[in-house]
């Protein structure tokens, strides 16, 4: 790969660099206003307050994600100030210990789960379709569902704080402290259920970000030439797909332990508290890079434009992103250097932790090199970028120090680590995000910034930040641990803490100024001319503020090399592909994975309240779990199943549409004619996440069996009489997969596959029934030992997948009966096939594991 | 700013009594690690300065630069040697402070919400003291660290790194104190409402006086029980 070509740069790309078979003739120009009016009618949100409920548009929801995340940032900031007020003196009588513990736990949890992750999701959702030259994210209703899950989960946690029952075990919730014995009450449940609820939104976002980047780039925008931000987001979304499932599994296991007393972490019954730490940090360390990568993507986007040049080392940067994604899953143990792991194992993780610095260093030097090769302009976004460099480099260096095992033994769990992580997160995320805010606010508001205030905010934040956290390194080295509320015997820490507290308030004032600046811009700014930064990327090739349909016509290959300001009119006049909304429905173009050749026209759903309904049903489940009304949780679960069915019905499209001419001489089929729809790619992503969850479970079983002290457990009661039922439960999903193939074959021939699909329903149902027989008649009491609890979890996992498989088979059967599946239209069949195959494989593995855990003769 | 810290530190350390400071080591392990810190601090200061100078130099007219110089020579060429040296230094120090099977004195440390129990062997049978650890000066001691409720972490900053006390397992930490005196220790892993006050004192006595000090402590303990 060459070092100098980034897509959409103002320089002309050599003619042979683009695939010349991808010449697409332009559509004839039309009246831009006419296109705009009709597109706006089709793509706009419903009017009035109802429009807020039913909105699925990525611009609306991206902004809503970011706005909500900003509110949570302010709440988290207020909590931080309470912490600093408490620590300003050595016997702070400001908060009692119980409340202090809730506040620092919530500060960390809010900043991680309710600010950073949703903020980057919001940025990606808002920006990606504009940057890639498409009209919306792949699954608009999923965007909305993610938002509502995020909002409800966040509100549950905030409400708990208001009522004094917030989580109080630290944001990483170590067991046994967070278990039922040492944390009675609902505080820990609020964390486990609330955060898992919010993670639904992270998974939704990860799935659709991946699919949007892989399948919706403008024709001709090759994977290897797409804007760097898309590479960063692709890395981020893959990490989210693989990183969040271990935490979701850990949260589910701990909640089951707390609610039903199944032991996974309790030592006396075969559990191990370190299982929690492994699963938590398997998520927790990639999490740091999940937060950093989008911010680095912003830097790689902004720096070249601000220096009027191109990014240096496109290929090296992409390689660095991929290396970070890979390496970040191999160093979670560096959060556990003091748990008593053998030194040679520590050496391995120490080496991995040091190695992960290399791709970051490469990027930092690529950015500085870019600045050398151009002419940097010292405007406000550049201030924040310089703030990033100063802060992040220091945070990175302390991070490298912490990767050195003996030093970690001293610094671990002290204020030194607090300082380090704030340098990394504020340096590596907040400063770039502030640069991004300044950068894209003109697009969001259509207005110019009010001069002066933003610069003042920057300086106050920078001084406040370093004043707070620089000396905190020293506080930690002088022995102050994290998470203490008083230190009566250590007068030597007072001046350090007092200084941190004073500057902390300075930093808060700075963030207040920053928010004020954005508000002034939104309400009082002058009207902004188009393309204020003279950017090369497509996100500026549109009127300001961005219209709901984003592009009146989809950019063609020849538009990708032009500067944004030239493309604006071309696209607005409909000279690109798929101009306007002549069929009065939301259409966009899907392209092939690598070279972005036009593939088919996808139809997107319009405004709907279904996401809110589904999120409310899930919220009902969460609230009933919190209330301990476990039997009643079946009601919202049934509702969830019904709403998902309706969701699926909403995907069904009329089957007899003719191909659509997206450009002169280029006609493309509609999505139903292709087996590999966006929904299919999304299902693959979901199964990757699901597979990671299952792999984490297998890891957990292996870990407990090999490491936990109370193994093997008491004599198992389960005997070989259970084996036939295990075999039925394991083989029935395989029969389901055969039934699916039969349906597929009949569909291809144009036959009626409803009976075959019906067999799929029966096979999956029999598997569930066999598992019920096992659970009621054969298996040991799952509260007895971790072995039995794990067997229970495996059975539950297989049962859930068989149930969903039955649902999918039923849906396909229904589609056959309604003649929605024809020789051309596969309906749900391809997705059912993915699911059923996955269910069959995991059922077999689960059966082997369950038997392998041992039974009596 | 880094320079300011370096200038500031001696003042702080000279001016204050810092019983929990990792920077005033009172044993070989803590001394090794403190040395590691000072070297790393110096290196970090140099690298920060390098980046800032390169950044400052970027503000000027465009230059002809070669991408490879930045991404490969600086990006890879600079980081690998630095990181390799750190890994080697870390391993070397880590090996030096590791417990060995050399028959060193073993003291059991049991962490409970929210206090510490230390059990040392003595000719009269094991002696248990609460929140008070008595160590012989100049001799390596292996601490066998356990917990039966939640996770705690045993830490005497002036002697060496911390080690978690985890239900269900025994962790071993080797420490050695240079000279008689009083040191302080604390719990370093958040363990609930009593975390901040879960502290203990460390009394280092001459090796020859250790058994006697232990006997006195046992008698004190009996007296307290009455």
mmCIF file of C-alpha atoms in Angstrom, chain A residues 610-840:
data_model
loop_
_atom_site.group_PDB
_atom_site.id
_atom_site.type_symbol
_atom_site.label_atom_id
_atom_site.label_comp_id
_atom_site.label_asym_id
_atom_site.label_seq_id
_atom_site.Cartn_x
_atom_site.Cartn_y
_atom_site.Cartn_z
ATOM 1 C CA UNK A 610 -41.522 -0.027 17.554
ATOM 2 C CA UNK A 611 -37.987 0.567 18.911
ATOM 3 C CA UNK A 612 -39.387 2.513 21.844
ATOM 4 C CA UNK A 613 -41.919 -0.258 22.466
ATOM 5 C CA UNK A 614 -39.251 -2.965 22.386
ATOM 6 C CA UNK A 615 -36.880 -0.995 24.611
ATOM 7 C CA UNK A 616 -39.762 -0.416 27.049
ATOM 8 C CA UNK A 617 -40.504 -4.129 27.157
ATOM 9 C CA UNK A 618 -36.832 -4.884 27.884
ATOM 10 C CA UNK A 619 -36.925 -2.093 30.473
ATOM 11 C CA UNK A 620 -39.938 -3.784 32.083
ATOM 12 C CA UNK A 621 -37.903 -6.988 32.343
ATOM 13 C CA UNK A 622 -35.006 -5.116 33.950
ATOM 14 C CA UNK A 623 -37.267 -3.372 36.481
ATOM 15 C CA UNK A 624 -38.998 -6.623 37.457
ATOM 16 C CA UNK A 625 -35.600 -8.275 37.920
ATOM 17 C CA UNK A 626 -34.539 -5.357 40.123
ATOM 18 C CA UNK A 627 -37.734 -5.704 42.132
ATOM 19 C CA UNK A 628 -37.008 -9.400 42.598
ATOM 20 C CA UNK A 629 -40.319 -10.384 40.944
ATOM 21 C CA UNK A 630 -38.634 -13.092 38.905
ATOM 22 C CA UNK A 631 -41.777 -15.041 37.995
ATOM 23 C CA UNK A 632 -43.371 -11.933 36.514
ATOM 24 C CA UNK A 633 -40.422 -11.354 34.166
ATOM 25 C CA UNK A 634 -42.000 -13.878 31.790
ATOM 26 C CA UNK A 635 -44.600 -11.257 30.839
ATOM 27 C CA UNK A 636 -42.177 -8.689 29.383
ATOM 28 C CA UNK A 637 -40.209 -11.519 27.768
ATOM 29 C CA UNK A 638 -43.311 -12.693 25.905
ATOM 30 C CA UNK A 639 -43.904 -9.089 24.905
ATOM 31 C CA UNK A 640 -40.310 -8.837 23.679
ATOM 32 C CA UNK A 641 -40.811 -11.951 21.541
ATOM 33 C CA UNK A 642 -44.044 -10.568 20.064
ATOM 34 C CA UNK A 643 -42.459 -7.208 19.275
ATOM 35 C CA UNK A 644 -39.468 -8.860 17.616
ATOM 36 C CA UNK A 645 -41.905 -10.817 15.429
ATOM 37 C CA UNK A 646 -43.574 -7.540 14.465
ATOM 38 C CA UNK A 647 -40.136 -6.055 13.853
ATOM 39 C CA UNK A 648 -39.428 -8.886 11.428
ATOM 40 C CA UNK A 649 -42.782 -8.420 9.690
ATOM 41 C CA UNK A 650 -41.826 -4.785 9.199
ATOM 42 C CA UNK A 651 -38.859 -5.946 7.130
ATOM 43 C CA UNK A 652 -41.068 -7.775 4.654
ATOM 44 C CA UNK A 653 -41.312 -5.919 1.362
ATOM 45 C CA UNK A 654 -43.541 -6.265 -1.698
ATOM 46 C CA UNK A 655 -42.031 -8.990 -3.832
ATOM 47 C CA UNK A 656 -42.840 -8.009 -7.388
ATOM 48 C CA UNK A 657 -40.759 -4.840 -7.785
ATOM 49 C CA UNK A 658 -38.891 -4.357 -11.036
ATOM 50 C CA UNK A 659 -35.138 -3.633 -10.946
ATOM 51 C CA UNK A 660 -34.306 -0.004 -10.338
ATOM 52 C CA UNK A 661 -32.210 2.017 -12.753
ATOM 53 C CA UNK A 662 -29.823 3.792 -10.399
ATOM 54 C CA UNK A 663 -27.811 5.394 -13.223
ATOM 55 C CA UNK A 664 -28.110 5.323 -17.005
ATOM 56 C CA UNK A 665 -27.495 1.724 -18.050
ATOM 57 C CA UNK A 666 -27.109 0.438 -14.484
ATOM 58 C CA UNK A 667 -30.143 -1.377 -13.107
ATOM 59 C CA UNK A 668 -29.985 -3.027 -9.722
ATOM 60 C CA UNK A 669 -32.310 -5.500 -8.033
ATOM 61 C CA UNK A 670 -34.037 -4.832 -4.724
ATOM 62 C CA UNK A 671 -32.767 -6.351 -1.491
ATOM 63 C CA UNK A 672 -35.214 -9.276 -1.456
ATOM 64 C CA UNK A 673 -33.614 -10.725 -4.578
ATOM 65 C CA UNK A 674 -30.288 -11.158 -2.896
ATOM 66 C CA UNK A 675 -29.580 -13.682 -0.188
ATOM 67 C CA UNK A 676 -26.794 -11.541 1.238
ATOM 68 C CA UNK A 677 -28.798 -8.541 2.322
ATOM 69 C CA UNK A 678 -27.673 -5.987 4.876
ATOM 70 C CA UNK A 679 -29.697 -7.992 7.379
ATOM 71 C CA UNK A 680 -27.684 -11.091 6.546
ATOM 72 C CA UNK A 681 -24.375 -9.288 7.118
ATOM 73 C CA UNK A 682 -25.775 -7.882 10.355
ATOM 74 C CA UNK A 683 -26.711 -11.403 11.454
ATOM 75 C CA UNK A 684 -23.149 -12.545 10.830
ATOM 76 C CA UNK A 685 -21.910 -9.708 13.072
ATOM 77 C CA UNK A 686 -24.388 -10.650 15.765
ATOM 78 C CA UNK A 687 -23.265 -14.268 15.633
ATOM 79 C CA UNK A 688 -19.641 -13.165 15.971
ATOM 80 C CA UNK A 689 -20.642 -11.418 19.196
ATOM 81 C CA UNK A 690 -22.732 -14.402 20.245
ATOM 82 C CA UNK A 691 -19.858 -16.765 19.489
ATOM 83 C CA UNK A 692 -17.552 -14.668 21.633
ATOM 84 C CA UNK A 693 -20.046 -14.923 24.466
ATOM 85 C CA UNK A 694 -20.141 -18.703 24.074
ATOM 86 C CA UNK A 695 -16.356 -18.874 23.876
ATOM 87 C CA UNK A 696 -16.167 -16.817 27.082
ATOM 88 C CA UNK A 697 -18.497 -19.313 28.716
ATOM 89 C CA UNK A 698 -16.293 -22.189 27.579
ATOM 90 C CA UNK A 699 -13.296 -20.287 28.937
ATOM 91 C CA UNK A 700 -15.149 -19.850 32.241
ATOM 92 C CA UNK A 701 -15.875 -23.585 32.451
ATOM 93 C CA UNK A 702 -12.269 -24.459 31.720
ATOM 94 C CA UNK A 703 -10.977 -21.839 34.139
ATOM 95 C CA UNK A 704 -13.121 -23.020 37.043
ATOM 96 C CA UNK A 705 -12.477 -26.692 36.340
ATOM 97 C CA UNK A 706 -8.717 -26.190 36.270
ATOM 98 C CA UNK A 707 -8.113 -23.346 38.700
ATOM 99 C CA UNK A 708 -10.895 -23.122 41.283
ATOM 100 C CA UNK A 709 -9.988 -24.766 44.587
ATOM 101 C CA UNK A 710 -13.188 -26.705 45.344
ATOM 102 C CA UNK A 711 -13.069 -28.992 42.308
ATOM 103 C CA UNK A 712 -14.164 -31.664 41.687
ATOM 104 C CA UNK A 713 -17.341 -30.964 43.602
ATOM 105 C CA UNK A 714 -19.635 -33.316 45.485
ATOM 106 C CA UNK A 715 -20.685 -36.531 43.791
ATOM 107 C CA UNK A 716 -22.982 -35.760 40.872
ATOM 108 C CA UNK A 717 -26.493 -37.201 41.081
ATOM 109 C CA UNK A 718 -26.998 -37.067 37.353
ATOM 110 C CA UNK A 719 -26.513 -40.533 35.795
ATOM 111 C CA UNK A 720 -26.290 -42.081 32.371
ATOM 112 C CA UNK A 721 -30.102 -42.149 32.328
ATOM 113 C CA UNK A 722 -29.829 -38.504 31.308
ATOM 114 C CA UNK A 723 -27.754 -39.262 28.228
ATOM 115 C CA UNK A 724 -30.644 -39.991 25.813
ATOM 116 C CA UNK A 725 -32.195 -36.642 26.679
ATOM 117 C CA UNK A 726 -28.842 -34.879 26.231
ATOM 118 C CA UNK A 727 -28.559 -36.538 22.822
ATOM 119 C CA UNK A 728 -32.046 -35.362 21.838
ATOM 120 C CA UNK A 729 -31.314 -31.792 22.947
ATOM 121 C CA UNK A 730 -28.036 -31.805 21.024
ATOM 122 C CA UNK A 731 -29.278 -33.441 17.824
ATOM 123 C CA UNK A 732 -32.636 -31.745 17.392
ATOM 124 C CA UNK A 733 -31.044 -28.393 16.428
ATOM 125 C CA UNK A 734 -29.068 -30.355 13.825
ATOM 126 C CA UNK A 735 -32.355 -31.716 12.512
ATOM 127 C CA UNK A 736 -33.528 -28.101 12.447
ATOM 128 C CA UNK A 737 -30.554 -27.243 10.236
ATOM 129 C CA UNK A 738 -31.497 -30.084 7.865
ATOM 130 C CA UNK A 739 -35.086 -28.822 7.775
ATOM 131 C CA UNK A 740 -33.742 -25.374 6.924
ATOM 132 C CA UNK A 741 -31.789 -26.790 3.995
ATOM 133 C CA UNK A 742 -34.857 -28.583 2.740
ATOM 134 C CA UNK A 743 -36.775 -25.281 2.897
ATOM 135 C CA UNK A 744 -33.939 -23.587 1.015
ATOM 136 C CA UNK A 745 -33.996 -26.217 -1.735
ATOM 137 C CA UNK A 746 -37.758 -25.913 -2.106
ATOM 138 C CA UNK A 747 -37.524 -22.135 -2.196
ATOM 139 C CA UNK A 748 -34.971 -22.210 -5.007
ATOM 140 C CA UNK A 749 -37.309 -24.436 -7.016
ATOM 141 C CA UNK A 750 -40.247 -22.180 -6.257
ATOM 142 C CA UNK A 751 -41.905 -24.898 -4.219
ATOM 143 C CA UNK A 752 -43.745 -24.691 -0.924
ATOM 144 C CA UNK A 753 -41.330 -25.171 1.939
ATOM 145 C CA UNK A 754 -43.795 -24.537 4.710
ATOM 146 C CA UNK A 755 -43.856 -28.167 5.801
ATOM 147 C CA UNK A 756 -40.051 -28.266 5.964
ATOM 148 C CA UNK A 757 -40.042 -25.045 7.945
ATOM 149 C CA UNK A 758 -42.684 -26.581 10.179
ATOM 150 C CA UNK A 759 -40.318 -29.472 10.820
ATOM 151 C CA UNK A 760 -37.790 -26.840 11.914
ATOM 152 C CA UNK A 761 -40.303 -25.552 14.468
ATOM 153 C CA UNK A 762 -40.922 -29.064 15.774
ATOM 154 C CA UNK A 763 -37.240 -30.017 15.949
ATOM 155 C CA UNK A 764 -36.292 -26.922 17.925
ATOM 156 C CA UNK A 765 -39.306 -27.328 20.205
ATOM 157 C CA UNK A 766 -38.407 -30.940 20.945
ATOM 158 C CA UNK A 767 -34.901 -29.766 21.893
ATOM 159 C CA UNK A 768 -36.428 -27.319 24.371
ATOM 160 C CA UNK A 769 -38.702 -30.032 25.756
ATOM 161 C CA UNK A 770 -35.771 -32.420 26.199
ATOM 162 C CA UNK A 771 -33.892 -29.744 28.093
ATOM 163 C CA UNK A 772 -36.921 -29.204 30.300
ATOM 164 C CA UNK A 773 -36.987 -32.932 31.081
ATOM 165 C CA UNK A 774 -33.296 -32.780 31.949
ATOM 166 C CA UNK A 775 -33.716 -29.745 34.152
ATOM 167 C CA UNK A 776 -36.706 -31.119 36.046
ATOM 168 C CA UNK A 777 -35.784 -34.760 36.302
ATOM 169 C CA UNK A 778 -32.085 -35.381 35.905
ATOM 170 C CA UNK A 779 -29.814 -32.457 36.614
ATOM 171 C CA UNK A 780 -28.330 -31.669 39.989
ATOM 172 C CA UNK A 781 -29.445 -28.704 42.018
ATOM 173 C CA UNK A 782 -27.568 -25.811 40.351
ATOM 174 C CA UNK A 783 -27.070 -24.052 43.690
ATOM 175 C CA UNK A 784 -24.978 -26.988 44.910
ATOM 176 C CA UNK A 785 -21.751 -26.438 43.017
ATOM 177 C CA UNK A 786 -20.321 -24.360 40.161
ATOM 178 C CA UNK A 787 -20.235 -27.504 38.014
ATOM 179 C CA UNK A 788 -24.000 -27.882 38.275
ATOM 180 C CA UNK A 789 -24.592 -24.165 37.857
ATOM 181 C CA UNK A 790 -22.492 -24.174 34.672
ATOM 182 C CA UNK A 791 -24.436 -27.137 33.337
ATOM 183 C CA UNK A 792 -27.588 -25.159 34.029
ATOM 184 C CA UNK A 793 -26.207 -22.196 32.078
ATOM 185 C CA UNK A 794 -25.269 -24.431 29.136
ATOM 186 C CA UNK A 795 -28.778 -25.908 29.102
ATOM 187 C CA UNK A 796 -30.289 -22.449 29.238
ATOM 188 C CA UNK A 797 -28.051 -21.259 26.398
ATOM 189 C CA UNK A 798 -29.034 -24.162 24.158
ATOM 190 C CA UNK A 799 -32.713 -23.801 25.070
ATOM 191 C CA UNK A 800 -32.707 -20.075 24.268
ATOM 192 C CA UNK A 801 -31.103 -20.700 20.903
ATOM 193 C CA UNK A 802 -33.523 -23.496 20.074
ATOM 194 C CA UNK A 803 -36.440 -21.250 21.045
ATOM 195 C CA UNK A 804 -35.228 -18.494 18.760
ATOM 196 C CA UNK A 805 -34.582 -21.102 16.053
ATOM 197 C CA UNK A 806 -38.171 -22.281 16.442
ATOM 198 C CA UNK A 807 -39.326 -18.692 16.139
ATOM 199 C CA UNK A 808 -37.344 -18.173 12.958
ATOM 200 C CA UNK A 809 -38.613 -21.436 11.469
ATOM 201 C CA UNK A 810 -42.139 -20.358 12.327
ATOM 202 C CA UNK A 811 -41.566 -16.985 10.721
ATOM 203 C CA UNK A 812 -40.306 -18.643 7.541
ATOM 204 C CA UNK A 813 -43.275 -21.016 7.554
ATOM 205 C CA UNK A 814 -45.565 -18.023 7.822
ATOM 206 C CA UNK A 815 -43.748 -16.366 4.924
ATOM 207 C CA UNK A 816 -44.174 -19.477 2.778
ATOM 208 C CA UNK A 817 -47.888 -19.514 3.564
ATOM 209 C CA UNK A 818 -48.250 -15.841 2.663
ATOM 210 C CA UNK A 819 -46.350 -16.502 -0.603
ATOM 211 C CA UNK A 820 -43.742 -13.946 0.454
ATOM 212 C CA UNK A 821 -41.025 -16.495 -0.137
ATOM 213 C CA UNK A 822 -40.770 -17.288 -3.823
ATOM 214 C CA UNK A 823 -38.128 -18.612 -6.177
ATOM 215 C CA UNK A 824 -36.591 -15.127 -6.210
ATOM 216 C CA UNK A 825 -37.229 -14.052 -2.634
ATOM 217 C CA UNK A 826 -35.601 -16.030 0.122
ATOM 218 C CA UNK A 827 -37.305 -14.067 2.894
ATOM 219 C CA UNK A 828 -35.938 -15.003 6.294
ATOM 220 C CA UNK A 829 -34.401 -18.276 5.062
ATOM 221 C CA UNK A 830 -30.743 -17.099 4.782
ATOM 222 C CA UNK A 831 -30.799 -15.588 8.265
ATOM 223 C CA UNK A 832 -32.562 -18.615 9.734
ATOM 224 C CA UNK A 833 -29.864 -20.770 8.155
ATOM 225 C CA UNK A 834 -27.090 -18.791 9.880
ATOM 226 C CA UNK A 835 -28.852 -19.002 13.201
ATOM 227 C CA UNK A 836 -29.828 -22.660 12.952
ATOM 228 C CA UNK A 837 -26.302 -23.736 11.996
ATOM 229 C CA UNK A 838 -24.889 -21.742 14.890
ATOM 230 C CA UNK A 839 -27.475 -23.217 17.257
ATOM 231 C CA UNK A 840 -26.666 -26.742 16.065
#
